[in-house]
mmCIF file of C-alpha atoms and ligand atoms in Angstrom:
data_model
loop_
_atom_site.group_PDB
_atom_site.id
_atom_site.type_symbol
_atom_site.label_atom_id
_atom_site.label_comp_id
_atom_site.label_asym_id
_atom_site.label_seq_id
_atom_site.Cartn_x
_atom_site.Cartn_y
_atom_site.Cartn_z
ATOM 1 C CA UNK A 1 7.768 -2.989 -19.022
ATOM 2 C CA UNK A 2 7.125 -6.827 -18.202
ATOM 3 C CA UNK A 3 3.173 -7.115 -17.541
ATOM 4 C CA UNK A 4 3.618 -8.555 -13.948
ATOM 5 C CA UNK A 5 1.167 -10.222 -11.994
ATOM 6 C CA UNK A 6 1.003 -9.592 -8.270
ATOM 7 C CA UNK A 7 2.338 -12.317 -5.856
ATOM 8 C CA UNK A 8 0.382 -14.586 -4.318
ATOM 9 C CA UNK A 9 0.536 -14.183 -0.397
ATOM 10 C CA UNK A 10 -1.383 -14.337 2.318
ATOM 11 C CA UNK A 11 -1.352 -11.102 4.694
ATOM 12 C CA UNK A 12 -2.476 -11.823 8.431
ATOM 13 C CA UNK A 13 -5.062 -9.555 9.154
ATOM 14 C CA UNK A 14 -7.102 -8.686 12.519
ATOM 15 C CA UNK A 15 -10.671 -7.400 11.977
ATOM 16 C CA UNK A 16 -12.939 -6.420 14.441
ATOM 17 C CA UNK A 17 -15.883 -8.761 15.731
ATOM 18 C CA UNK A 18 -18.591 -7.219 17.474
ATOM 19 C CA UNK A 19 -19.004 -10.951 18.812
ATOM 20 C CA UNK A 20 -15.814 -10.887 20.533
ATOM 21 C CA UNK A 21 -16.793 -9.682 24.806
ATOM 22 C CA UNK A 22 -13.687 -7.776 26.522
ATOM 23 C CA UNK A 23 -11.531 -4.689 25.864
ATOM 24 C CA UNK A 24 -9.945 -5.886 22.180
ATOM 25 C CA UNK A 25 -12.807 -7.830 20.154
ATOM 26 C CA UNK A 26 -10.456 -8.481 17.261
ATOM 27 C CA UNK A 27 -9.622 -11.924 15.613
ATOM 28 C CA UNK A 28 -7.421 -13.352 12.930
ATOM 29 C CA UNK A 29 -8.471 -12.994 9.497
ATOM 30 C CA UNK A 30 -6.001 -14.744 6.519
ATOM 31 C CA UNK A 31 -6.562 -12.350 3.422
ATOM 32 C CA UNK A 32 -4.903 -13.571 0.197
ATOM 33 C CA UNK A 33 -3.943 -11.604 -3.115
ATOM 34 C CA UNK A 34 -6.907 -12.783 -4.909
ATOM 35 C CA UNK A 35 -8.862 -11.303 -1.937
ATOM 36 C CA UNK A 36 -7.467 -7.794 -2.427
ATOM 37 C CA UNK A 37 -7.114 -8.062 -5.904
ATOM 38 C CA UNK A 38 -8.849 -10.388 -7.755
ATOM 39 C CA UNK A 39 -11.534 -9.066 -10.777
ATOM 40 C CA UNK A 40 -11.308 -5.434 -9.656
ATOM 41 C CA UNK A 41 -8.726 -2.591 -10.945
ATOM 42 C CA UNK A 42 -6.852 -1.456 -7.904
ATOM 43 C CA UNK A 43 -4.013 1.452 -6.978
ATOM 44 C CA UNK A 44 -1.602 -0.135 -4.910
ATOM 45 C CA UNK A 45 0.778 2.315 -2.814
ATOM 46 C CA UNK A 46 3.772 1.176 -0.659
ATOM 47 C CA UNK A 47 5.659 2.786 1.690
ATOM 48 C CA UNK A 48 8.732 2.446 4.220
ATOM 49 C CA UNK A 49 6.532 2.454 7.557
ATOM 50 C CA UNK A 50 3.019 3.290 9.323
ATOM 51 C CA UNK A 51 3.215 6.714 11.126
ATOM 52 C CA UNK A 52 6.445 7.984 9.140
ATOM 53 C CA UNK A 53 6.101 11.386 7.967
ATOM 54 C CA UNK A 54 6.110 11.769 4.095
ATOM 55 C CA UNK A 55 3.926 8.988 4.367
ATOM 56 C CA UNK A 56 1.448 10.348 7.366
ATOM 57 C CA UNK A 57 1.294 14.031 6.218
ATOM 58 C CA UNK A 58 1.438 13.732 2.589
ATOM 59 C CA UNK A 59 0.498 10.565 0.767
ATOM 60 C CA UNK A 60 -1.605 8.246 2.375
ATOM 61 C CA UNK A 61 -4.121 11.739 3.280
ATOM 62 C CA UNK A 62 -3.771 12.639 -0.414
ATOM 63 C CA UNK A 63 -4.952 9.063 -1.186
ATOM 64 C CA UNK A 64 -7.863 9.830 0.971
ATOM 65 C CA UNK A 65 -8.965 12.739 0.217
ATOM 66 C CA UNK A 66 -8.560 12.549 -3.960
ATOM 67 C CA UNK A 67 -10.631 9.065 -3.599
ATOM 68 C CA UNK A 68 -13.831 9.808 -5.148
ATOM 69 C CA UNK A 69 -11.421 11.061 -8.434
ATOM 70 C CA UNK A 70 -10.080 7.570 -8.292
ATOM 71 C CA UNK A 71 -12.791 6.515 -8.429
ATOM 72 C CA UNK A 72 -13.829 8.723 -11.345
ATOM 73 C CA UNK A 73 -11.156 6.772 -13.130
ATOM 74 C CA UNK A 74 -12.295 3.628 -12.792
ATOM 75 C CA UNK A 75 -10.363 2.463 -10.287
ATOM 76 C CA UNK A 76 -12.507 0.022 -7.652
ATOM 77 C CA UNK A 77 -10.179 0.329 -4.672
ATOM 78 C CA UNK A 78 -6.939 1.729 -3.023
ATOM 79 C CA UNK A 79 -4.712 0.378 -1.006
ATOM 80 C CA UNK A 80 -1.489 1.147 1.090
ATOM 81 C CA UNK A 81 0.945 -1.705 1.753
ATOM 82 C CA UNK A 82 3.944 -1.436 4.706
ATOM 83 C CA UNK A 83 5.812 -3.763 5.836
ATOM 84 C CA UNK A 84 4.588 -3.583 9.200
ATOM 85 C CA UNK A 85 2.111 -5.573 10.949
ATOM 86 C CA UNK A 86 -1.557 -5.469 11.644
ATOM 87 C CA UNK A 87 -1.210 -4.274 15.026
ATOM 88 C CA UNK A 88 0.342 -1.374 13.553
ATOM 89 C CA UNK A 89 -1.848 -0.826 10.269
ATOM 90 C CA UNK A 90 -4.836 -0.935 12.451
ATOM 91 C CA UNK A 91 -3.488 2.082 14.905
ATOM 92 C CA UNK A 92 -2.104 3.829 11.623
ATOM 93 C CA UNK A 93 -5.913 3.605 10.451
ATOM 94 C CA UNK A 94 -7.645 4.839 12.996
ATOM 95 C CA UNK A 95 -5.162 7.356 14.050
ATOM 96 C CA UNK A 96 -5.618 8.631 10.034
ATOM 97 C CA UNK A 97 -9.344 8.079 10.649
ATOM 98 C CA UNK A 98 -9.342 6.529 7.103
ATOM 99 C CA UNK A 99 -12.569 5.738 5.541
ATOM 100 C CA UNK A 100 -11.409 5.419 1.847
ATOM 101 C CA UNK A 101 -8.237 4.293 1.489
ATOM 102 C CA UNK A 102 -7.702 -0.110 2.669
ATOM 103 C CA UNK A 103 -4.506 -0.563 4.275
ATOM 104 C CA UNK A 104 -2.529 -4.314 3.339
ATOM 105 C CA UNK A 105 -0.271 -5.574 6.944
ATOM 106 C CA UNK A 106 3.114 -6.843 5.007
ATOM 107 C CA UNK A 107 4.544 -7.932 8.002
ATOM 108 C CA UNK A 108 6.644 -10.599 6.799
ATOM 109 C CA UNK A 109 7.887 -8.552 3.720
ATOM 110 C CA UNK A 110 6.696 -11.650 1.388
ATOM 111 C CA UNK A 111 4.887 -10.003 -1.317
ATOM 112 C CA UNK A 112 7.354 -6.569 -1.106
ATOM 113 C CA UNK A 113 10.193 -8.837 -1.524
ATOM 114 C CA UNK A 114 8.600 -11.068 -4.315
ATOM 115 C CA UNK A 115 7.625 -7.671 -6.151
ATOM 116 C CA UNK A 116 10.827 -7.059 -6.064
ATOM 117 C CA UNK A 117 10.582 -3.795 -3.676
ATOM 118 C CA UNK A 118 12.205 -4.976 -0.405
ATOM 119 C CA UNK A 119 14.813 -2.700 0.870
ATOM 120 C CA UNK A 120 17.260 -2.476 3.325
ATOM 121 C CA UNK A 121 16.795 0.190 5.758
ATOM 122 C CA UNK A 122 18.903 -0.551 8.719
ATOM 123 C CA UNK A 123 20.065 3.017 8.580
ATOM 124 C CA UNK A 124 17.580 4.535 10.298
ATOM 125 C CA UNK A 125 16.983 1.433 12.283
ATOM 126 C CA UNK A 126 14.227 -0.204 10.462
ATOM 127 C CA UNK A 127 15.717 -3.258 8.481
ATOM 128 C CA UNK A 128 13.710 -4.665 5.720
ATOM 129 C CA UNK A 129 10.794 -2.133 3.988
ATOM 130 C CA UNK A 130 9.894 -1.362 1.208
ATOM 131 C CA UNK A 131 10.791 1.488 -1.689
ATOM 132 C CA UNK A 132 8.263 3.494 -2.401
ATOM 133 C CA UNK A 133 6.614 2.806 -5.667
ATOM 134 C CA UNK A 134 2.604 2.367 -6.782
ATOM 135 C CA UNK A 135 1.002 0.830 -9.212
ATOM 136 C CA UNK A 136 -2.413 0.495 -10.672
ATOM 137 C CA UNK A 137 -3.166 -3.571 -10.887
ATOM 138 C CA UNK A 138 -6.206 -5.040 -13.102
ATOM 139 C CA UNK A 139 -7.273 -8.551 -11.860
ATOM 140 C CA UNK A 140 -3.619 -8.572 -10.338
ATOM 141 C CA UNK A 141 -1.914 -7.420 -13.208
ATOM 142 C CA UNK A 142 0.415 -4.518 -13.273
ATOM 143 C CA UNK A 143 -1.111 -2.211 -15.506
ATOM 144 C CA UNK A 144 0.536 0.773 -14.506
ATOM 145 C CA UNK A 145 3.660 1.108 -12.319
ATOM 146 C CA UNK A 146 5.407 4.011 -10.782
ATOM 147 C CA UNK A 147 8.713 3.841 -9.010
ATOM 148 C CA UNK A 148 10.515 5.995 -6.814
ATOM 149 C CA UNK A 149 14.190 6.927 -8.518
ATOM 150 C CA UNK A 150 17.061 5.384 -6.718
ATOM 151 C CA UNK A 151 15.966 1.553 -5.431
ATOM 152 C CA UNK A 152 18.708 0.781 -2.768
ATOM 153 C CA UNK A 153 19.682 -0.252 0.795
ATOM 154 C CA UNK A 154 20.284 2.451 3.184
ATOM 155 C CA UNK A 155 19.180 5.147 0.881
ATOM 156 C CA UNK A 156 20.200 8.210 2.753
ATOM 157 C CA UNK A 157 17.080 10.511 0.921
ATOM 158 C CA UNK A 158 13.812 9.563 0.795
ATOM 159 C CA UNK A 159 12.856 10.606 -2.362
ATOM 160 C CA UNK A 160 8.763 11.168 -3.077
ATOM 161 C CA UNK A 161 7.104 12.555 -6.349
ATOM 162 C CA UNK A 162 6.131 9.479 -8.645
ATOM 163 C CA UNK A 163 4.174 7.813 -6.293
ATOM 164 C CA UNK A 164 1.908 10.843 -5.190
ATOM 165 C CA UNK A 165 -1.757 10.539 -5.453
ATOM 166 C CA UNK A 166 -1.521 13.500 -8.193
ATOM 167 C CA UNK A 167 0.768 11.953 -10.523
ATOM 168 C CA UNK A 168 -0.531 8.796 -10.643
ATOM 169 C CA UNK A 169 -4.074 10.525 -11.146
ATOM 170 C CA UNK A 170 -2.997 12.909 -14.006
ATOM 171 C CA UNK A 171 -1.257 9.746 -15.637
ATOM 172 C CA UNK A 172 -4.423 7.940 -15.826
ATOM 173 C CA UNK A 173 -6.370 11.366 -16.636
ATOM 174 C CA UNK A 174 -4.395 11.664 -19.471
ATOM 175 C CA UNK A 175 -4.431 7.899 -20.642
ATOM 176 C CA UNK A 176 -1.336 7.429 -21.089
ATOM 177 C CA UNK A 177 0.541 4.314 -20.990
ATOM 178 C CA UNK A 178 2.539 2.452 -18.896
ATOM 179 C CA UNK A 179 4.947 4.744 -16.782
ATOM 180 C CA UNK A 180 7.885 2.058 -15.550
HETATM 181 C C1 BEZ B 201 8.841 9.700 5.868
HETATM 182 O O1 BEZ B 201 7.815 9.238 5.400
HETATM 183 O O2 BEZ B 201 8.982 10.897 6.048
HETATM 184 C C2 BEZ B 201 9.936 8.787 6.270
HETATM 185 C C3 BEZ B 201 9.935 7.506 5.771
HETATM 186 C C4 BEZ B 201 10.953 6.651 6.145
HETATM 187 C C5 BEZ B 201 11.931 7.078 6.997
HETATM 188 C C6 BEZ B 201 11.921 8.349 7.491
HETATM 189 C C7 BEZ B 201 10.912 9.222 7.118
#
């Protein structure tokens, strides 16, 4: 596989602050790639929507929960990616009551289409998203990447196996290389 290096974007982010009075104290934060992924070894997971649900029942709770074994692998952080925005990774968060697992706002699709993992998905009424695929990134370079069979518009299955939590944590339990 071509060692890639993550694009450089910059997600727009709302964070809570305590100093804000009134009923939503959230503001605008600008996070860039080198914020998420600069000098630590990541797993990246990305996913066609917040609240969908392969991706609500299955994978982003097996993220969360298998964590600490992450961890165990030397992996510093994980994050899910959707092209959906903040407003919408926020409620996904707390509705997951995530503690472990960071989620990225791709609302714009940049870096999922300059990874090369933008999708159409007008079929079920979503346009643009992403295929699911992961990766484990070093200083924002692919060092591991794991891709969903079947990249295409308007896929009619949704297919999910690769990407799980468990195979990516067997693959790096077992040292192998790449898997592209
Ligand atoms: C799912 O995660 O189950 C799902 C994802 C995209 C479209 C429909 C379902």
């Amino acid at each position: 596989m071509t060692v890639r290096k993550v694009p450089d974007v910059t997600f727009r982010t709302r964070v809570r602050d305590e100093s804000i009075e009134g009923p939503n104290p959230y503001r605008w934060q600008d996070k860039t790639t080198a914020d998420y992924f600069g000098g630590k070894r990541v797993v990246l997971f990305s996913l066609p929507g917040a609240f969908t649900p392969t991706c609500s029942t299955y994978q982003l709770p097996d993220f969360e929960k298998l964590y600490d074994e992450f961890k165990a692998q030397g992996i510093d952080e994980i994050y899910c990616i959707s092209v959906n925005d903040t407003f919408v990774m926020n409620a996904w968060g707390k509705a997951q009551g995530l503690k472990n697992v960071k989620l990225i706002p791709d609302g714009s699709g940049e870096f999922t289409r300059k990874i090369g993992m933008l999708v159409a998905k007008d079929n079920l009424g979503f346009g643009m998203r992403s295929w699911r695929y992961a990766a484990v990134i070093d200083n924002g370079i692919v060092e591991r990447w794991f891709e969903e069979e079947g990249f295409s518009d308007n896929c009619q299955t949704d297919p999910y196996g690769v990407s799980a939590p468990q195979n990516i944590l067997a693959n790096l339990k077992a040292g192998e290389a790449v898997a592209a």
